[in-house]
Short mmCIF file of C-alpha atoms and ligand atoms in Angstrom, two decimals:
data_model
loop_
_atom_site.label_atom_id
_atom_site.label_comp_id
_atom_site.label_asym_id
_atom_site.label_seq_id
_atom_site.Cartn_x
_atom_site.Cartn_y
_atom_site.Cartn_z
CA MET A 1 27.57 -8.25 -13.04
CA ILE A 2 28.83 -9.29 -9.87
CA ALA A 3 27.71 -6.21 -7.95
CA LEU A 4 24.22 -6.86 -9.22
CA ARG A 5 24.45 -10.67 -8.20
CA GLU A 6 25.55 -9.50 -4.79
CA ASN A 7 22.84 -7.23 -4.77
CA PHE A 8 20.21 -9.92 -5.82
CA LEU A 9 21.69 -12.12 -3.06
CA PHE A 10 21.70 -9.56 -0.31
CA ILE A 11 17.92 -8.90 -1.24
CA SER A 12 16.99 -12.74 -1.39
CA VAL A 13 18.49 -13.05 1.91
CA ILE A 14 16.42 -10.14 3.26
CA CYS A 15 13.35 -11.48 1.38
CA ILE A 16 13.83 -15.04 3.08
CA ILE A 17 14.06 -13.12 6.57
CA CYS A 18 10.80 -11.27 5.69
CA ILE A 19 9.04 -14.59 4.65
CA SER A 20 10.08 -16.30 7.99
CA PHE A 21 8.61 -12.96 9.62
CA ALA A 22 5.35 -12.94 7.65
CA VAL A 23 5.03 -16.75 8.12
CA VAL A 24 5.94 -16.49 11.94
CA THR A 25 3.83 -13.45 12.65
CA SER A 26 1.10 -12.97 10.12
CA ASP A 27 -1.78 -13.34 12.39
CA GLY A 28 -0.07 -13.08 15.73
CA TRP A 29 1.27 -9.66 14.57
CA ILE A 30 -2.07 -8.02 14.84
CA SER A 31 -3.09 -9.68 18.11
CA SER A 32 0.36 -9.03 19.88
CA GLN A 33 0.10 -5.57 18.65
CA ILE A 34 -3.30 -4.92 20.03
CA ALA A 35 -2.04 -6.85 23.26
CA SER A 36 0.94 -4.68 23.60
CA THR A 37 -1.24 -1.51 23.37
CA GLN A 38 -3.70 -3.02 25.85
CA SER A 39 -1.04 -3.69 28.27
CA SER A 40 0.81 -0.38 27.91
CA ARG A 41 -2.55 1.29 28.08
CA LYS A 42 -2.24 3.35 31.41
CA ALA A 43 -4.03 6.56 32.08
CA LEU A 44 -0.83 8.65 31.94
CA ASP A 45 -1.26 12.55 33.06
CA ALA A 46 0.29 15.13 30.81
CA GLU A 47 3.43 15.43 32.96
CA ASP A 48 4.05 11.72 33.16
CA MET A 49 4.17 12.03 29.43
CA TYR A 50 7.04 14.46 29.24
CA LEU A 51 8.86 12.42 31.75
CA ASN A 52 8.54 9.33 29.33
CA ASP A 53 11.45 8.53 27.32
CA GLU A 54 9.13 7.90 24.46
CA TYR A 55 7.59 11.02 23.91
CA ILE A 56 8.17 12.48 20.69
CA ARG A 57 7.92 16.21 19.43
CA LEU A 58 5.56 16.90 16.72
CA GLU A 59 7.29 19.60 14.39
CA GLU A 60 5.12 21.69 12.00
CA ASN A 61 6.60 20.26 8.94
CA ASP A 62 6.66 16.60 9.97
CA VAL A 63 5.09 14.57 7.13
CA ILE A 64 2.15 13.44 9.23
CA TYR A 65 1.30 16.97 9.97
CA SER A 66 2.14 19.00 7.30
CA ARG A 67 1.69 17.17 3.95
CA GLN A 68 -0.80 18.89 1.66
CA TRP A 69 -2.25 16.01 0.10
CA TRP A 70 -5.15 13.49 0.19
CA GLU A 71 -4.05 10.96 2.40
CA LYS A 72 -3.90 13.00 5.69
CA PRO A 73 -4.06 10.99 8.94
CA VAL A 74 -7.52 10.73 9.86
CA VAL A 75 -8.69 11.34 13.51
CA ILE A 76 -11.89 9.81 14.95
CA GLU A 77 -12.23 11.08 18.47
CA GLU A 78 -15.14 8.68 19.29
CA TYR A 79 -12.85 5.79 18.89
CA SER A 80 -9.39 7.25 19.74
CA LEU A 81 -8.29 6.12 16.34
CA ILE A 82 -5.60 7.83 14.28
CA PHE A 83 -5.71 6.22 10.73
CA PHE A 84 -3.20 6.80 8.09
CA PRO A 85 -4.46 5.99 4.72
CA VAL A 86 -2.05 4.90 2.03
CA PRO A 87 -2.82 5.48 -1.65
CA LYS A 88 -3.31 2.17 -3.47
CA VAL A 89 -4.44 0.49 -0.29
CA ALA A 90 -8.15 0.42 -0.54
CA CYS A 91 -8.19 4.01 0.31
CA THR A 92 -11.74 5.01 -1.07
CA GLU A 93 -13.22 2.07 0.81
CA PHE A 94 -11.21 2.98 4.20
CA LYS A 95 -12.69 6.80 3.79
CA LEU A 96 -16.03 5.24 3.39
CA LEU A 97 -15.70 3.05 6.48
CA LEU A 98 -14.20 6.17 8.32
CA ARG A 99 -17.05 8.34 7.55
CA ARG A 100 -19.46 5.74 8.75
CA MET A 101 -17.79 5.43 12.12
CA MET A 102 -18.32 9.21 12.50
CA GLY A 103 -21.88 8.78 11.63
CA LEU A 104 -21.78 10.52 8.07
CA PRO A 105 -23.44 8.73 5.04
CA TYR A 106 -21.29 6.09 3.52
CA ASP A 107 -22.50 5.34 0.27
CA MET A 108 -20.17 5.11 -2.47
CA PRO A 109 -20.39 8.16 -4.46
CA ALA A 110 -21.97 7.87 -7.94
CA ASN A 111 -19.44 7.17 -10.85
CA GLY A 112 -16.70 9.79 -11.51
CA GLU A 113 -17.39 11.26 -7.91
CA VAL A 114 -15.04 9.00 -6.21
CA HIS A 115 -12.73 12.08 -5.62
CA LEU A 116 -15.08 13.61 -3.45
CA ILE A 117 -14.80 10.97 -0.83
CA GLN A 118 -10.96 11.23 -1.26
CA ASP A 119 -10.53 14.75 -0.93
CA PRO A 120 -10.21 16.15 2.67
CA LYS A 121 -11.94 19.28 1.65
CA HIS A 122 -15.09 17.22 0.77
CA ASN A 123 -15.15 14.05 2.80
CA ASN A 124 -15.84 15.90 6.10
CA LEU A 125 -13.13 13.63 7.84
CA LYS A 126 -11.39 15.31 10.62
CA THR A 127 -7.46 14.96 9.95
CA LEU A 128 -4.51 15.42 12.31
CA ASP A 129 -3.55 18.86 10.88
CA ASP A 130 -6.87 20.22 11.90
CA TYR A 131 -5.75 20.06 15.44
CA PRO A 132 -3.36 22.82 17.01
CA LEU A 133 0.18 21.44 17.03
CA GLU A 134 0.38 20.53 20.65
CA GLU A 135 -3.05 19.02 20.74
CA ALA A 136 -2.02 16.63 17.60
CA GLU A 137 1.41 16.03 19.31
CA ALA A 138 -0.36 15.03 22.34
CA MET A 139 -2.50 12.47 20.62
CA MET A 140 0.23 10.78 18.73
CA ASN A 141 1.84 10.35 22.01
CA ASN A 142 -1.31 9.19 23.87
CA ASN A 143 -1.50 5.45 24.29
CA THR A 144 -5.12 5.51 24.45
CA PHE A 145 -5.12 6.48 20.73
CA THR A 146 -4.63 3.58 18.20
CA LYS A 147 -2.50 4.57 15.39
CA ALA A 148 -3.63 2.14 12.43
CA ILE A 149 -2.00 1.84 9.19
CA PHE A 150 -2.68 -0.61 6.05
CA VAL A 151 -0.10 -1.38 3.75
CA ARG A 152 0.25 -3.56 0.60
CA GLU A 153 3.02 -5.63 -0.92
CA PRO A 154 5.28 -3.08 -3.06
CA LYS A 155 5.27 -5.10 -6.15
CA GLU A 156 1.58 -5.65 -6.11
CA ARG A 157 1.10 -2.05 -5.36
CA LEU A 158 3.07 -0.78 -8.19
CA LEU A 159 1.49 -2.89 -10.54
CA SER A 160 -1.90 -1.82 -9.58
CA ALA A 161 -0.97 1.97 -9.70
CA PHE A 162 0.56 1.18 -13.14
CA LEU A 163 -3.19 -0.51 -14.23
CA ASN A 164 -4.79 2.35 -12.68
CA LYS A 165 -2.91 5.48 -13.16
CA PHE A 166 -1.08 4.46 -16.47
CA VAL A 167 -3.21 1.95 -18.36
CA LYS A 168 -6.75 2.86 -17.28
CA ASP A 169 -6.47 6.52 -16.56
CA LYS A 170 -4.01 7.75 -19.33
CA PHE A 171 -4.57 11.31 -18.34
CA TYR A 172 -3.45 10.95 -15.08
CA PHE A 173 0.14 9.74 -16.07
CA ARG A 174 0.05 12.03 -18.89
CA ASN A 175 -0.58 15.10 -16.80
CA ILE A 176 1.91 14.07 -13.98
CA CYS A 177 4.73 12.57 -15.58
CA CYS A 178 4.73 13.31 -19.37
CA LYS A 179 3.76 16.83 -19.78
CA PRO A 180 6.56 18.38 -17.77
CA LEU A 181 9.20 16.88 -20.33
CA PRO A 182 10.76 18.35 -23.15
CA GLN A 183 8.70 18.03 -26.22
CA ASP A 184 10.50 14.99 -27.93
CA GLN A 185 10.49 13.25 -24.56
CA GLU A 186 6.84 14.01 -24.09
CA GLN A 187 6.23 12.54 -27.21
CA GLN A 188 7.81 9.50 -26.32
CA CYS A 189 6.14 9.13 -23.12
CA ASN A 190 2.74 9.27 -24.57
CA GLU A 191 3.92 6.63 -26.97
CA MET A 192 4.71 4.51 -24.05
CA ILE A 193 1.35 4.85 -22.36
CA TRP A 194 -0.04 3.99 -25.70
CA LYS A 195 1.96 0.75 -25.59
CA GLN A 196 1.20 -0.08 -21.79
CA ASN A 197 5.05 -0.34 -21.25
CA PHE A 198 5.39 -1.38 -17.76
CA THR A 199 9.15 -1.31 -17.83
CA TYR A 200 8.89 2.50 -18.98
CA PHE A 201 6.45 3.25 -16.02
CA LEU A 202 8.84 1.63 -13.43
CA GLU A 203 11.53 3.66 -14.68
CA ARG A 204 9.46 6.56 -14.56
CA THR A 205 8.78 6.32 -10.71
CA GLN A 206 12.28 7.24 -10.07
CA ASP A 207 12.09 10.72 -11.28
CA CYS A 208 8.23 11.47 -11.44
CA HIS A 209 6.94 11.32 -7.97
CA ASP A 210 3.49 10.61 -7.06
CA PRO A 211 1.79 9.30 -3.95
CA HIS A 212 0.37 6.42 -5.77
CA TRP A 213 4.00 4.99 -6.17
CA GLN A 214 5.59 6.69 -3.38
CA ILE A 215 7.22 4.38 -1.06
CA GLN A 216 5.03 3.55 1.81
CA TYR A 217 7.50 3.77 4.57
CA ASP A 218 7.65 7.50 3.75
CA VAL A 219 4.01 8.08 4.40
CA VAL A 220 5.14 8.49 8.19
CA ASP A 221 7.91 9.96 9.43
CA GLU A 222 10.60 7.79 10.55
CA LYS A 223 10.44 8.90 14.09
CA TRP A 224 6.66 8.20 14.37
CA TRP A 225 6.67 4.49 13.26
CA SER A 226 7.31 3.71 16.84
CA LYS A 227 4.08 4.99 17.69
CA ILE A 228 2.17 2.86 15.10
CA ASP A 229 0.61 0.02 16.85
CA PHE A 230 -1.64 -1.37 14.13
CA VAL A 231 -0.30 -2.50 10.79
CA GLY A 232 -2.81 -4.26 8.45
CA HIS A 233 -2.22 -5.90 5.28
CA MET A 234 -4.18 -5.62 1.79
CA HIS A 235 -3.41 -9.35 1.40
CA HIS A 236 -5.95 -10.29 4.30
CA ILE A 237 -7.61 -6.74 4.32
CA HIS A 238 -10.61 -8.34 5.38
CA VAL A 239 -9.54 -10.33 8.18
CA ASP A 240 -7.31 -7.56 9.53
CA ALA A 241 -9.88 -4.79 9.23
CA LYS A 242 -12.11 -7.14 11.39
CA SER A 243 -9.57 -7.09 14.12
CA LEU A 244 -9.02 -3.54 14.13
CA LEU A 245 -12.73 -2.68 14.14
CA LYS A 246 -13.16 -5.19 17.29
CA PHE A 247 -10.45 -3.62 19.05
CA LEU A 248 -11.67 0.05 18.51
CA ARG A 249 -14.24 0.91 21.21
CA SER A 250 -16.66 3.79 21.11
CA ASN A 251 -16.03 6.21 24.05
CA LYS A 252 -19.90 7.35 23.68
CA ASP A 253 -21.54 3.86 24.35
CA GLY A 254 -18.71 1.12 24.79
CA LEU A 255 -19.52 -0.85 21.88
CA THR A 256 -16.79 -1.79 19.47
CA ALA A 257 -16.58 -0.53 15.96
CA TRP A 258 -17.16 -3.89 14.82
CA GLU A 259 -20.55 -3.90 16.69
CA LYS A 260 -21.51 -0.35 15.51
CA VAL A 261 -20.36 -0.35 11.81
CA GLY A 262 -18.30 -3.67 10.94
CA LYS A 263 -20.86 -6.31 11.36
CA GLU A 264 -23.68 -5.48 9.02
CA GLY A 265 -21.12 -4.46 6.28
CA TRP A 266 -21.96 -2.26 3.34
CA GLU A 267 -25.59 -2.78 2.56
CA LYS A 268 -25.11 -3.83 -1.02
CA ASN A 269 -21.79 -5.57 -1.05
CA GLY A 270 -21.96 -7.85 2.11
CA GLU A 271 -19.11 -7.35 4.51
CA PHE A 272 -17.38 -4.50 3.80
CA LEU A 273 -13.87 -4.89 2.46
CA GLN A 274 -14.42 -8.53 1.49
CA GLN A 275 -14.69 -7.98 -2.01
CA ASN A 276 -12.70 -4.70 -2.85
CA GLY A 277 -15.31 -2.80 -3.84
CA ALA A 278 -12.98 0.31 -4.99
CA GLY A 279 -11.89 -1.57 -8.06
CA HIS A 280 -8.22 -2.50 -6.78
CA ALA A 281 -8.29 -6.18 -7.56
CA THR A 282 -5.90 -7.91 -5.38
CA GLY A 283 -3.22 -9.27 -7.85
CA SER A 284 -2.32 -12.78 -7.49
CA GLU A 285 1.26 -14.06 -8.29
CA GLN A 286 0.05 -15.33 -11.44
CA LYS A 287 -1.10 -11.95 -12.39
CA LEU A 288 2.15 -10.30 -11.12
CA ALA A 289 3.99 -12.83 -13.40
CA LYS A 290 2.30 -11.78 -16.34
CA TYR A 291 3.91 -8.29 -16.06
CA TYR A 292 6.99 -8.70 -14.27
CA THR A 293 10.01 -9.87 -15.74
CA ARG A 294 13.02 -11.01 -13.78
CA GLU A 295 14.62 -7.61 -14.10
CA LEU A 296 11.74 -5.70 -13.44
CA GLU A 297 11.37 -7.53 -10.33
CA VAL A 298 15.02 -6.94 -9.40
CA PHE A 299 14.55 -3.47 -10.35
CA VAL A 300 11.68 -2.97 -7.85
CA GLU A 301 13.26 -4.94 -5.02
CA GLU A 302 16.21 -2.73 -5.58
CA LYS A 303 14.46 0.81 -5.76
CA TYR A 304 12.13 0.04 -2.94
CA ALA A 305 14.06 -2.10 -0.76
CA ILE A 306 13.19 0.17 1.93
CA GLU A 307 9.94 -1.32 2.21
CA TRP A 308 11.18 -4.63 2.80
CA LYS A 309 13.84 -3.61 5.36
CA HIS A 310 11.60 -2.41 7.99
CA ASP A 311 10.03 -5.21 10.04
CA ILE A 312 6.95 -3.29 11.08
CA LEU A 313 5.65 -3.13 7.73
CA GLY A 314 5.66 -6.86 7.65
CA PHE A 315 4.92 -7.68 4.10
CA ASP A 316 3.83 -11.17 2.95
CA GLU A 317 6.70 -11.98 0.50
CA ILE A 318 6.19 -12.29 -3.19
CA HIS A 319 8.92 -13.42 -4.67
CA LEU A 320 8.37 -14.29 -8.46
CA TYR A 321 11.65 -15.32 -9.71
CA GLY A 322 13.73 -16.15 -6.54
CA ASP A 323 13.95 -19.87 -6.76
CA GLU A 324 15.57 -21.43 -9.97
CA LYS A 325 12.87 -23.90 -10.63
CA GLU A 326 10.25 -21.35 -9.99
CA GLN A 327 11.93 -19.23 -12.46
CA ARG A 328 12.04 -21.82 -15.24
CA ARG A 329 8.36 -22.69 -14.79
CA ILE A 330 7.31 -18.84 -14.99
CA GLU A 331 9.49 -18.31 -18.12
CA LYS A 332 7.91 -21.10 -19.85
CA ARG A 333 4.71 -20.09 -18.90
CA ASN A 334 5.52 -16.71 -20.49
CA LEU A 335 7.09 -18.25 -23.47
CA ARG A 336 3.79 -20.31 -24.11
CA SER A 337 1.58 -17.32 -23.84
CA HIS A 338 3.63 -15.12 -25.76
CA HIS A 339 4.17 -17.30 -28.44
CA SER A 340 1.16 -19.42 -28.55
CA ALA A 341 -0.10 -17.33 -31.66
CA SER A 342 3.40 -16.72 -33.38
CA LYS A 343 5.22 -18.42 -35.93
CA ILE A 344 7.51 -19.98 -33.46
CA ASN A 345 6.98 -23.59 -32.95
CA VAL A 346 7.43 -24.41 -29.24
CA SER A 347 5.18 -26.49 -26.94
CA ILE A 348 5.44 -27.71 -23.50
CA ASP A 349 5.15 -31.52 -22.50
CA PRO A 350 3.46 -32.73 -19.51
CA ASN A 351 6.66 -32.38 -17.27
CA GLY A 352 6.88 -28.82 -18.19
CA GLU A 353 9.69 -29.32 -20.59
CA ILE A 354 10.09 -27.20 -23.85
CA ILE A 355 9.80 -29.29 -26.77
CA ASN A 356 11.20 -27.41 -29.82
CA ARG A 357 9.94 -28.89 -32.84
CA GLU A 358 12.07 -26.96 -35.48
C1 NAG B 401 -5.52 10.31 25.95
O1 NAG B 401 -6.76 10.26 25.13
C2 NAG B 401 -7.86 10.00 26.22
C3 NAG B 401 -9.16 9.73 24.97
O2 NAG B 401 -9.24 10.84 24.52
C4 NAG B 401 -8.26 11.19 27.17
O3 NAG B 401 -9.35 10.66 27.57
C5 NAG B 401 -7.06 11.39 27.95
O4 NAG B 401 -7.29 12.34 28.65
C6 NAG B 401 -5.65 11.57 26.92
N1 NAG B 401 -4.57 11.34 27.80
C7 NAG B 401 -3.63 12.71 27.92
C8 NAG B 401 -2.65 12.44 28.83
O5 NAG B 401 -3.87 13.62 27.33
C1 NAG B 402 9.57 0.05 -22.88
O1 NAG B 402 10.05 1.04 -22.17
C2 NAG B 402 11.45 0.53 -22.07
C3 NAG B 402 12.17 1.46 -21.12
O2 NAG B 402 12.11 2.82 -21.33
C4 NAG B 402 12.20 0.44 -23.58
O3 NAG B 402 13.40 0.17 -23.45
C5 NAG B 402 11.40 -0.38 -24.42
O4 NAG B 402 12.16 -0.32 -25.73
C6 NAG B 402 10.02 -0.24 -24.44
N1 NAG B 402 9.22 -0.94 -25.28
C7 NAG B 402 8.50 -0.82 -26.17
C8 NAG B 402 7.70 -2.17 -26.73
O5 NAG B 402 8.47 0.23 -26.38
C1 NAG B 403 4.91 -27.36 -35.71
O1 NAG B 403 4.87 -28.48 -34.99
C2 NAG B 403 3.96 -29.46 -35.44
C3 NAG B 403 4.34 -30.91 -34.95
O2 NAG B 403 5.67 -31.26 -35.18
C4 NAG B 403 3.75 -29.40 -36.95
O3 NAG B 403 2.79 -30.24 -37.22
C5 NAG B 403 3.53 -28.00 -37.56
O4 NAG B 403 3.64 -28.16 -38.72
C6 NAG B 403 4.41 -27.21 -37.00
N1 NAG B 403 4.40 -25.94 -37.29
C7 NAG B 403 5.17 -24.75 -37.87
C8 NAG B 403 4.58 -23.51 -38.11
O5 NAG B 403 6.20 -25.08 -38.17
#
């Protein structure tokens, strides 16, 4: 219990640091990142690059180069861009955007075919591993290339994975996480899907691995994070994506990606990424509090601690139960909604105090 408390305190401290970080830098972060990219943007020749301390070797089995999955880094030479898609962070929309930047059709595929846009075999996007090792290494070390990633606050991302891959698409979780279990456990697993048990889902993220709930920090090898020069956030995805597009410049006609593909946005939906057309609704704290108990929040803070540990990810902090008063407020609200239709006679007075009328 004491250990748990200490852990919690420790996490709270980290969180407070993160909050300050996010507050101080949320907007400044991108501009400063872009500024530093710009100022370090010198034409180095290959020999200079080898003399540069920061030159990093790409190995055949580095995650960014070797991983056989859908979220491979996408390269767009025209804009000198290497983009690292992260599952559950508006991936479909980003792939449509990237296709558009490559001059390919960008319509949202008809229902049920969204996977075609995700699959590198079908989406016609060029990925880092399409290049020979030496070329990919040179690009990753080349300051002219912008290496961009968008991330999402982990609690929100996990809830989104739960709602999408457990509640909505029952087959997804069943195939990946229930089927491999021994028969009795498999049956229990199916039952938990039926009951939409968030606790069960979170527990299983620890033994049943999948990109949708994988730690985002692991999408890029530790050593390569120093080369990432743009980190955008799901929370202000529209603003961040706009900054990125305004920064990227075509080496064909000198126009920015914003001027060429961003400004007009999607034909149907107005400005792109404004409403998240891929159906990943941005979770509000209220929505999170509907699913997260204090225990589940602590669970995620512990198991996904690495996500908050790295300043580069710079999450807007969501802390549902950190503050005692806030916690009581949420617990009361939960109590009210859970019991409003039940026999327990509890009501809340205008000051938020519980009146128990028994
Ligand atoms: C870096 O990339 C730019 C744009 O593709 C290219 O013109 C330049 O030659 C590259 N620099 C090196 C050292 O490879
Ligand atoms: C949900 O899952 C947890 C963890 O596996 C379990 O302890 C709990 O009893 C389950 N709740 C329901 C309603 O099945
Ligand atoms: C709940 O409290 C109200 C107000 O005191 C009372 O009128 C009502 O009968 C109670 N309901 C139950 C189920 O006890």
